PDB file of C-alpha atoms in Angstrom:
ATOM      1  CA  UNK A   7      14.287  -8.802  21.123  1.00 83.00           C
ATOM      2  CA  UNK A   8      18.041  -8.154  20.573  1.00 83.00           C
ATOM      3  CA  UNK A   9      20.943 -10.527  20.035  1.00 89.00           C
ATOM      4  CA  UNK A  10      24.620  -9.989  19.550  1.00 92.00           C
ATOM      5  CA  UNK A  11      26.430 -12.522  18.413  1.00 92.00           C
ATOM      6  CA  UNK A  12      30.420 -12.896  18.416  1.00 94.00           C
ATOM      7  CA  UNK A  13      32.665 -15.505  17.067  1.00 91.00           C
ATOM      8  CA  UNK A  14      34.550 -17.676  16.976  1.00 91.00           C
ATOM      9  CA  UNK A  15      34.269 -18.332  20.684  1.00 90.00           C
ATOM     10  CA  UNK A  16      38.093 -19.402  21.172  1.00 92.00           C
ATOM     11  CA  UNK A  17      41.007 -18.591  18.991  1.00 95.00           C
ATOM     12  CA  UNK A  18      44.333 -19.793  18.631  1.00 96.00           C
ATOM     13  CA  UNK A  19      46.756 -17.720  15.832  1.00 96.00           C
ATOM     14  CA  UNK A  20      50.297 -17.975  16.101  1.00 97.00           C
ATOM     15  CA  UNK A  21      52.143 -14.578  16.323  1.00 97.00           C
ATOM     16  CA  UNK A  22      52.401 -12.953  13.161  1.00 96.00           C
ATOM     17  CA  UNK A  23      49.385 -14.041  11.619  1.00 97.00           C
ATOM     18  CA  UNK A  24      46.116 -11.863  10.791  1.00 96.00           C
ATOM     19  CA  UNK A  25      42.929 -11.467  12.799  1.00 96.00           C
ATOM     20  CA  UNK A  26      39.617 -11.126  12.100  1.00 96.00           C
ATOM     21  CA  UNK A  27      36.579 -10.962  14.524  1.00 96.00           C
ATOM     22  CA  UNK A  28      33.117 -10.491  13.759  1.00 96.00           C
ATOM     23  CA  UNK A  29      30.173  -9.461  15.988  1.00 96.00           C
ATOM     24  CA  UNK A  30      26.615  -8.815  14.826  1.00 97.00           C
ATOM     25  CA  UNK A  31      23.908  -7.311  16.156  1.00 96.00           C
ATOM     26  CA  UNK A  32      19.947  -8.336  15.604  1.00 95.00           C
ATOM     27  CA  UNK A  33      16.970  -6.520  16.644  1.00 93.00           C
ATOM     28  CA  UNK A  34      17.963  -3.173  16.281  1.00 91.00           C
ATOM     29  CA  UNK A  35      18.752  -0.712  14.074  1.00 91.00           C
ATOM     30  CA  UNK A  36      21.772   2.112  14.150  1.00 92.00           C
ATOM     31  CA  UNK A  37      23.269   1.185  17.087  1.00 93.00           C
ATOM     32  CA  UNK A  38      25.952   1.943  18.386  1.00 92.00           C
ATOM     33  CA  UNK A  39      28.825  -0.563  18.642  1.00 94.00           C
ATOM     34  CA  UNK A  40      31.870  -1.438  19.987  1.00 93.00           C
ATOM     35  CA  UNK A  41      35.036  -3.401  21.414  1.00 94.00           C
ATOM     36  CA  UNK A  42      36.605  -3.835  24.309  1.00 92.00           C
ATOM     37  CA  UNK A  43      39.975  -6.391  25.580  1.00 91.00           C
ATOM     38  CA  UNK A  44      39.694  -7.756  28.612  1.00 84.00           C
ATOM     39  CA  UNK A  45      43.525  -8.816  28.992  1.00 72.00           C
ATOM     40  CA  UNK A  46      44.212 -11.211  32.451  1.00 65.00           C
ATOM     41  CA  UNK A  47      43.905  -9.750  35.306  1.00 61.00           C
ATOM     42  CA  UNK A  48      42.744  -6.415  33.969  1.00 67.00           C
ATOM     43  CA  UNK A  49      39.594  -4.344  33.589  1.00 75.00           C
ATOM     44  CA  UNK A  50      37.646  -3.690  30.456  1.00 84.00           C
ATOM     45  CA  UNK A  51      39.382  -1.198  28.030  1.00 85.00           C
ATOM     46  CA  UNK A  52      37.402   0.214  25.259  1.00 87.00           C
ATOM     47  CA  UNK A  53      39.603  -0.256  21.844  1.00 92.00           C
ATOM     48  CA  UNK A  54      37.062   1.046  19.380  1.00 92.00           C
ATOM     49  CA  UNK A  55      32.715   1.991  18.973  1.00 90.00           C
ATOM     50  CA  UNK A  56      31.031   2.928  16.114  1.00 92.00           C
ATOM     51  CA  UNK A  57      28.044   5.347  16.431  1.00 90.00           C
ATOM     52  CA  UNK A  58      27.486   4.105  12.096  1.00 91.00           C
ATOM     53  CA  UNK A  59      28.540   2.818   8.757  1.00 93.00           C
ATOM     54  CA  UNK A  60      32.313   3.259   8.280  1.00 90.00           C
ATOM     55  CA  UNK A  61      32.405   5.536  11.538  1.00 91.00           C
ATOM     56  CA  UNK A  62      34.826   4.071  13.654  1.00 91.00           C
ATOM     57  CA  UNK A  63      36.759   5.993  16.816  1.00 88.00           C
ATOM     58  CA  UNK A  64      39.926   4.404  18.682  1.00 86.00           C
ATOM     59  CA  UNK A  65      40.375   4.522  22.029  1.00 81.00           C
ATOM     60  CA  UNK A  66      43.658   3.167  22.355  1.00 77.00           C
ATOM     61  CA  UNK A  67      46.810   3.035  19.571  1.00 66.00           C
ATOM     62  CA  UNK A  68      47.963  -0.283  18.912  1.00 78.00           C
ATOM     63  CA  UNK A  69      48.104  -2.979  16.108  1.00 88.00           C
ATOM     64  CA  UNK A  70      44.427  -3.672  15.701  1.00 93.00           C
ATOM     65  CA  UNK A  71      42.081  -1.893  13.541  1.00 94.00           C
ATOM     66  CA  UNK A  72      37.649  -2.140  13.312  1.00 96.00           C
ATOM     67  CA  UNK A  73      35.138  -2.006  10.491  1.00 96.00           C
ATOM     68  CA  UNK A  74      31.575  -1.043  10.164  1.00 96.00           C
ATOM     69  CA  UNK A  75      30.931  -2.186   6.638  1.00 95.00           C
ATOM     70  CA  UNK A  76      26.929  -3.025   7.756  1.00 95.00           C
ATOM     71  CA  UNK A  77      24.693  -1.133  10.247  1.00 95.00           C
ATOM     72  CA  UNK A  78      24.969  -3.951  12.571  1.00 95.00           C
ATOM     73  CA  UNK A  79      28.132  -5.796  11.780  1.00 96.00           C
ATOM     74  CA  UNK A  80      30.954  -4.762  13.320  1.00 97.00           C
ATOM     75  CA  UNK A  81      34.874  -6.398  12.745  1.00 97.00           C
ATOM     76  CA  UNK A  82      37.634  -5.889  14.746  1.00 96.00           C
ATOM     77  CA  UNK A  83      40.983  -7.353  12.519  1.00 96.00           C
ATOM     78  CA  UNK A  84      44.927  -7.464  12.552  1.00 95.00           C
ATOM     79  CA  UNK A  85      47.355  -7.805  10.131  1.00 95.00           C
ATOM     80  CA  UNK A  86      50.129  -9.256  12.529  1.00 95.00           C
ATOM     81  CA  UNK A  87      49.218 -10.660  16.060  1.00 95.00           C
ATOM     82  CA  UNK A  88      51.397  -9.787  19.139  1.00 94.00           C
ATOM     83  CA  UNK A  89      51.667 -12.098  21.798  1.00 93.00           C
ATOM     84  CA  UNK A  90      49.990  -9.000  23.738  1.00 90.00           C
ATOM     85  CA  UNK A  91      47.290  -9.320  22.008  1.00 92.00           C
ATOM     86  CA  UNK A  92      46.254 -12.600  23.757  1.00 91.00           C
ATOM     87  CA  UNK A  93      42.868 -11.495  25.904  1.00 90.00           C
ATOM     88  CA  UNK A  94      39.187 -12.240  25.844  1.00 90.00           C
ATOM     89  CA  UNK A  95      37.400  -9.914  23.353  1.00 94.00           C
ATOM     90  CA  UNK A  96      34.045  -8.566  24.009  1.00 93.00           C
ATOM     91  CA  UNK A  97      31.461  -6.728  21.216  1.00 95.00           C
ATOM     92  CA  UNK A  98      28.819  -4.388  22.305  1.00 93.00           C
ATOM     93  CA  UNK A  99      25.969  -2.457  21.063  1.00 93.00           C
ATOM     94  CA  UNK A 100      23.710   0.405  22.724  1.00 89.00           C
ATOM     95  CA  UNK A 101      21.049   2.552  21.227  1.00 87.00           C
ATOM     96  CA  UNK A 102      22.230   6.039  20.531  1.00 76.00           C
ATOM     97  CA  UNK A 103      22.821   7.721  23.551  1.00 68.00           C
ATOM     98  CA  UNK A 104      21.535   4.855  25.455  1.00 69.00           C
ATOM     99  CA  UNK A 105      22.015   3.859  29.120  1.00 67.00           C
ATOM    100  CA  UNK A 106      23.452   0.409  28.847  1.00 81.00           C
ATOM    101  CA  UNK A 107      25.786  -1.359  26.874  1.00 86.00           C
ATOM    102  CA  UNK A 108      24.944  -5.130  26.337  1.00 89.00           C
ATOM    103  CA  UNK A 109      27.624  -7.757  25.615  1.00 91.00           C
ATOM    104  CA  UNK A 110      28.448 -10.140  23.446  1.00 91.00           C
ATOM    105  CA  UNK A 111      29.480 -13.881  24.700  1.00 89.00           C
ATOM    106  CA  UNK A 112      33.208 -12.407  23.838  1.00 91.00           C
ATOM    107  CA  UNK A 113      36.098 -14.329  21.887  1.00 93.00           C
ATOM    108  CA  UNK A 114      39.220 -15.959  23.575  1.00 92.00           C
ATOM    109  CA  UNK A 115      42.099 -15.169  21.829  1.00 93.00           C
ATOM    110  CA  UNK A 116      45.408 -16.881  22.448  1.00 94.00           C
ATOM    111  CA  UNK A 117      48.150 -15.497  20.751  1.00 95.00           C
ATOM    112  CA  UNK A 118      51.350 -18.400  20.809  1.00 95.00           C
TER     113      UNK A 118
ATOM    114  CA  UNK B  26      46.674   6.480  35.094  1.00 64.00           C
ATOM    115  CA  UNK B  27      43.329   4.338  35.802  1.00 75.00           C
ATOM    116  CA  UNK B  28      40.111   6.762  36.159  1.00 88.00           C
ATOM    117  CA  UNK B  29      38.111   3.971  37.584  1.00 91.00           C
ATOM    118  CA  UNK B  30      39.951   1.816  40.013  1.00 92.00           C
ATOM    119  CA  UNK B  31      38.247  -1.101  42.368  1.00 93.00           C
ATOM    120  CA  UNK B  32      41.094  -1.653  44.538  1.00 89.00           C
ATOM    121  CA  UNK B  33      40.182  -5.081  46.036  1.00 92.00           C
ATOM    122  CA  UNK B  34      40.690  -7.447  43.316  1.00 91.00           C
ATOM    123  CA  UNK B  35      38.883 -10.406  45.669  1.00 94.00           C
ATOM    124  CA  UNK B  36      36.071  -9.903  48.515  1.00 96.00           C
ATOM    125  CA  UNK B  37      35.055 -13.559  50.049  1.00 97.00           C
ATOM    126  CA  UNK B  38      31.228 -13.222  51.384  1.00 97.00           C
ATOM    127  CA  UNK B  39      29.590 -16.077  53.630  1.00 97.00           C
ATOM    128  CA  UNK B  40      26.310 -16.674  52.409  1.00 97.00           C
ATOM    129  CA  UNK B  41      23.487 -14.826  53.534  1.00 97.00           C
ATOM    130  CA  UNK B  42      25.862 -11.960  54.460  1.00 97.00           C
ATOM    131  CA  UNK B  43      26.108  -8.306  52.984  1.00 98.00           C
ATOM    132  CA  UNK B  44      28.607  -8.142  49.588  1.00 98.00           C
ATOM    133  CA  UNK B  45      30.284  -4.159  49.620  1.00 98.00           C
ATOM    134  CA  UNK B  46      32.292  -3.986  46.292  1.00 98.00           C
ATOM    135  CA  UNK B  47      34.144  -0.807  46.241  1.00 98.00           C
ATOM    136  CA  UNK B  48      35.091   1.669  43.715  1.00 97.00           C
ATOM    137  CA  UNK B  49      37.034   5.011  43.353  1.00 96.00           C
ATOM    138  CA  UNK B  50      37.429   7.329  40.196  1.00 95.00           C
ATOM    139  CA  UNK B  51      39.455  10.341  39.793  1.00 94.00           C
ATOM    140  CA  UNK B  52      37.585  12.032  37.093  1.00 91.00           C
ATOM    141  CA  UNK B  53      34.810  14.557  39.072  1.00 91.00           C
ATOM    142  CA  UNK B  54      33.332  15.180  35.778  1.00 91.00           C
ATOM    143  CA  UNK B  55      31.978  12.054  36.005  1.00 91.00           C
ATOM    144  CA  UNK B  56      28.034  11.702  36.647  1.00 88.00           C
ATOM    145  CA  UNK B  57      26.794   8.516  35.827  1.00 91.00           C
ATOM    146  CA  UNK B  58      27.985   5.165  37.001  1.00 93.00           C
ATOM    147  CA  UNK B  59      27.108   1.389  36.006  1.00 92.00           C
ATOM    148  CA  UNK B  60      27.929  -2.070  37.340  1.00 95.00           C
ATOM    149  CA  UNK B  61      28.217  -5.148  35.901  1.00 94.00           C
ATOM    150  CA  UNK B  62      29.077  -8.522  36.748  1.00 95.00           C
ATOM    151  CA  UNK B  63      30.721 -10.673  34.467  1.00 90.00           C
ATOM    152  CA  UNK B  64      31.233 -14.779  34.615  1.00 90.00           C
ATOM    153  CA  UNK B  65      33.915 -16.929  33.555  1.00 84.00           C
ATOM    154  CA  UNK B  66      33.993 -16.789  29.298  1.00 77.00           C
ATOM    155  CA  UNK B  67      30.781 -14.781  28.893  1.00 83.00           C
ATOM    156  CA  UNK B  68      30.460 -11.377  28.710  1.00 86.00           C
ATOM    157  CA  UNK B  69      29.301  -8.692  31.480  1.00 89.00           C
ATOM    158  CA  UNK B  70      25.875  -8.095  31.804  1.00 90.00           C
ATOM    159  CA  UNK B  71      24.757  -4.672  33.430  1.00 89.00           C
ATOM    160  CA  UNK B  72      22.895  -4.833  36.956  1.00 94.00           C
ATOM    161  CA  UNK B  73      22.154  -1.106  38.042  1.00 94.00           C
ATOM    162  CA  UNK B  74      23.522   2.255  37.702  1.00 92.00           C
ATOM    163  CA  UNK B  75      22.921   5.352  39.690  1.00 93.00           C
ATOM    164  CA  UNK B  76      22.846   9.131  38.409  1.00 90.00           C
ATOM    165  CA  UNK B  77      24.826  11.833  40.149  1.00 89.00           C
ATOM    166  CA  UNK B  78      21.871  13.538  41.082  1.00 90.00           C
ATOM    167  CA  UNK B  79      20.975  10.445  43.357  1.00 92.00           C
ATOM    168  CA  UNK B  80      23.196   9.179  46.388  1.00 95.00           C
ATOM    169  CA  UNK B  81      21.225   5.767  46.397  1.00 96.00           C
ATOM    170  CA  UNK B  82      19.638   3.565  43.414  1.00 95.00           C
ATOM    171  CA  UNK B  83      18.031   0.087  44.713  1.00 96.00           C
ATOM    172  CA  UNK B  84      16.928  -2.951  42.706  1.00 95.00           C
ATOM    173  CA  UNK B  85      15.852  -6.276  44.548  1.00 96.00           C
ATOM    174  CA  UNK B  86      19.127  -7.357  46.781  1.00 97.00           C
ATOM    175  CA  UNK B  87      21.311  -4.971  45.236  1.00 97.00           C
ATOM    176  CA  UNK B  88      21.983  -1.053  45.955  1.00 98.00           C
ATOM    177  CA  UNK B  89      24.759   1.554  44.750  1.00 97.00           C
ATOM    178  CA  UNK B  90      25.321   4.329  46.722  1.00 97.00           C
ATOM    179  CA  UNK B  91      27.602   7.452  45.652  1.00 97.00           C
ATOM    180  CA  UNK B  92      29.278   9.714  47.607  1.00 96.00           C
ATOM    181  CA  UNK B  93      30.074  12.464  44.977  1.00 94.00           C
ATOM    182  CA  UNK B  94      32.248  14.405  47.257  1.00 95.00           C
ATOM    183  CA  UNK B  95      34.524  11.549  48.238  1.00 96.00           C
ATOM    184  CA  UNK B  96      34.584  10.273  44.216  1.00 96.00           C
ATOM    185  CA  UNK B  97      33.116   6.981  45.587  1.00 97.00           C
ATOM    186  CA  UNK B  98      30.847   4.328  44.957  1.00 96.00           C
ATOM    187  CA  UNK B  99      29.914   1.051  46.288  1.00 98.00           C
ATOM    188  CA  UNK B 100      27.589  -2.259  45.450  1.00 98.00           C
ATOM    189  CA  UNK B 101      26.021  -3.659  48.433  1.00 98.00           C
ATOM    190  CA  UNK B 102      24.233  -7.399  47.859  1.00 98.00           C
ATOM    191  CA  UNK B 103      22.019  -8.328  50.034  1.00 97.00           C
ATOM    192  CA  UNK B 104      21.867 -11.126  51.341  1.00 97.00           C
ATOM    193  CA  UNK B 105      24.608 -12.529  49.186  1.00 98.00           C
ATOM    194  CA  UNK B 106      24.171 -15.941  47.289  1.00 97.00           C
ATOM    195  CA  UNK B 107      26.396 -18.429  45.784  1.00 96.00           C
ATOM    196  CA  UNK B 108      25.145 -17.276  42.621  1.00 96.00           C
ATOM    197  CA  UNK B 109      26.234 -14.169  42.783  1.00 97.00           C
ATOM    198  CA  UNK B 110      29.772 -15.007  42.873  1.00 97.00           C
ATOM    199  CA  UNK B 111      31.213 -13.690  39.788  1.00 96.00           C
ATOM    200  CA  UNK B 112      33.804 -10.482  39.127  1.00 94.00           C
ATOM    201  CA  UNK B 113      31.902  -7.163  39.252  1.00 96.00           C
ATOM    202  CA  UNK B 114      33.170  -4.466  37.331  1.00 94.00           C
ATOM    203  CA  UNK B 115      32.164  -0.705  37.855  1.00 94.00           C
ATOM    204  CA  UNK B 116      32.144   1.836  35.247  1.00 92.00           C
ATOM    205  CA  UNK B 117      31.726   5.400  34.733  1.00 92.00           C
ATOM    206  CA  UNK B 118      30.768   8.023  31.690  1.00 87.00           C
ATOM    207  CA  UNK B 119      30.761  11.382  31.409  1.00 84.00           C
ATOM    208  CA  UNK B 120      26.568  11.865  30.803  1.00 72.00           C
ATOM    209  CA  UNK B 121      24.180   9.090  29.717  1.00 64.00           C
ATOM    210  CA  UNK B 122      24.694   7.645  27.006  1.00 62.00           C
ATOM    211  CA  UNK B 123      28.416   8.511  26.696  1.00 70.00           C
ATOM    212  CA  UNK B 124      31.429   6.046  26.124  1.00 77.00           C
ATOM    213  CA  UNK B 125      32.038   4.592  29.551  1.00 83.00           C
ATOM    214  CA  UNK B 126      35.657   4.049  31.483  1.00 87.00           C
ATOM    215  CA  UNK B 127      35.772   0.722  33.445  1.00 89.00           C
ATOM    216  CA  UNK B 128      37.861  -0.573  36.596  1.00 90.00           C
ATOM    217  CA  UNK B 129      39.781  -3.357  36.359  1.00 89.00           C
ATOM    218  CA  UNK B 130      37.022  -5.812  38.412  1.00 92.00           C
ATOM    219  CA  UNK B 131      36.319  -7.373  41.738  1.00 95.00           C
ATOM    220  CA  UNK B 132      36.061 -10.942  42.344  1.00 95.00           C
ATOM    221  CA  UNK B 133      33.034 -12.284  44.781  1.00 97.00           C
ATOM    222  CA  UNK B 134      32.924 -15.391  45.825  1.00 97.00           C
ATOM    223  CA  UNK B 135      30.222 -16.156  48.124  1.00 97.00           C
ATOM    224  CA  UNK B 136      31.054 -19.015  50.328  1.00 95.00           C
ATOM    225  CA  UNK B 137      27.893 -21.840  51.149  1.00 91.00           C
TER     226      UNK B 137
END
């Protein structure tokens, strides 16, 4: 069966400093990946998928960037947190033109 | 401008009762449509979806209906359970397997 995996669970990184998330992905092969910010009181927005290696599309312009260095690792990272960047992050994977998206446990991130 | 919107951000349910989560989107290009329902610090996990060639998908206690014309679509959960309280967010693509836009989330709370 399939497992994604995200961590660290909670986060706390003082403004300024870099970010790096990782989520990875078990049981499948080529999927298709991505991440979304769930900031308070707001929906889901997509920031970035990956359909493969080193293919990575942005939904939304901002501070953060994503990797695809493995099939089925997927890193979303910052150079220099915002305090706006403070929000729970969630990874998730489909199969290629697939119906659902399943989520990762997500990461809270508090930016201070 | 938000594509997907769920304009009740809380619905209280006595248990037992009927659960109708509500969403709008302004996009009529959009033809397929997922919910999922999320709890605290874990991620969402899907529950059903319905085409735009259907009006009506059913699984167990829950059904989506969609009402092309009107750009609407609603959860009903019956009979509604404490368990089920949780936020419930509704999302919408393009075609299968395409990236999906999501509202911003309803929060249930069934009542015992």
């Amino acid at each position: 069966s399939q497992t994604i995996h995200q961590w660290p669970a909670t986060l706390v990184q003082p403004v300024g400093s870099p970010l790096s998330l990782e989520c990875t992905v078990e049981g499948t092969s080529n999927p298709n990946l991505y991440w979304y910010r769930q900031a308070a009181g707001r929906g889901l927005q997509l920031l970035f998928y990956s359909v493969g290696i080193g293919q990575i599309s942005s939904e939304v312009p901002q501070n953060l960037s994503a990797s695809r260095p493995q099939d089925r690792q997927f890193i979303l990272s910052s150079k220099k947190l915002l305090l706006s960047d403070s929000g729970f992050y969630l990874c998730a994977w489909s199969v290629e033109g697939g119906e659902t998206q399943y989520f990762g446990p997500g990461t809270r991130l508090l930016v201070l | 401008d938000q594509q997907v919107k769920q304009n009740s951000p809380s619905l209280s349910v006595q248990e037992g009762r009927i659960s109708i989560l509500n969403c709008d989107y302004t996009n009529s290009m959009f033809d397929y449509f997922l919910w999922y329902k999320k709890y605290p610090a874990e991620g969402p996990t899907f529950l059903i979806s319905i085409s735009s060639i259907k009006d009506k998908n059913e699984d167990g206690r829950f059904t989506v209906f969609l009402n092309k014309s009107a750009k609407h679509l609603s959860l009903h959960i019956v009979p509604s359970q404490p368990g089920d309280s949780a936020v419930y967010f509704c999302a919408a693509s393009l075609s299968y397997g395409q990236n999906f836009v999501f509202g911003p989330g309803t929060r249930l709370s069934v009542l015992p």
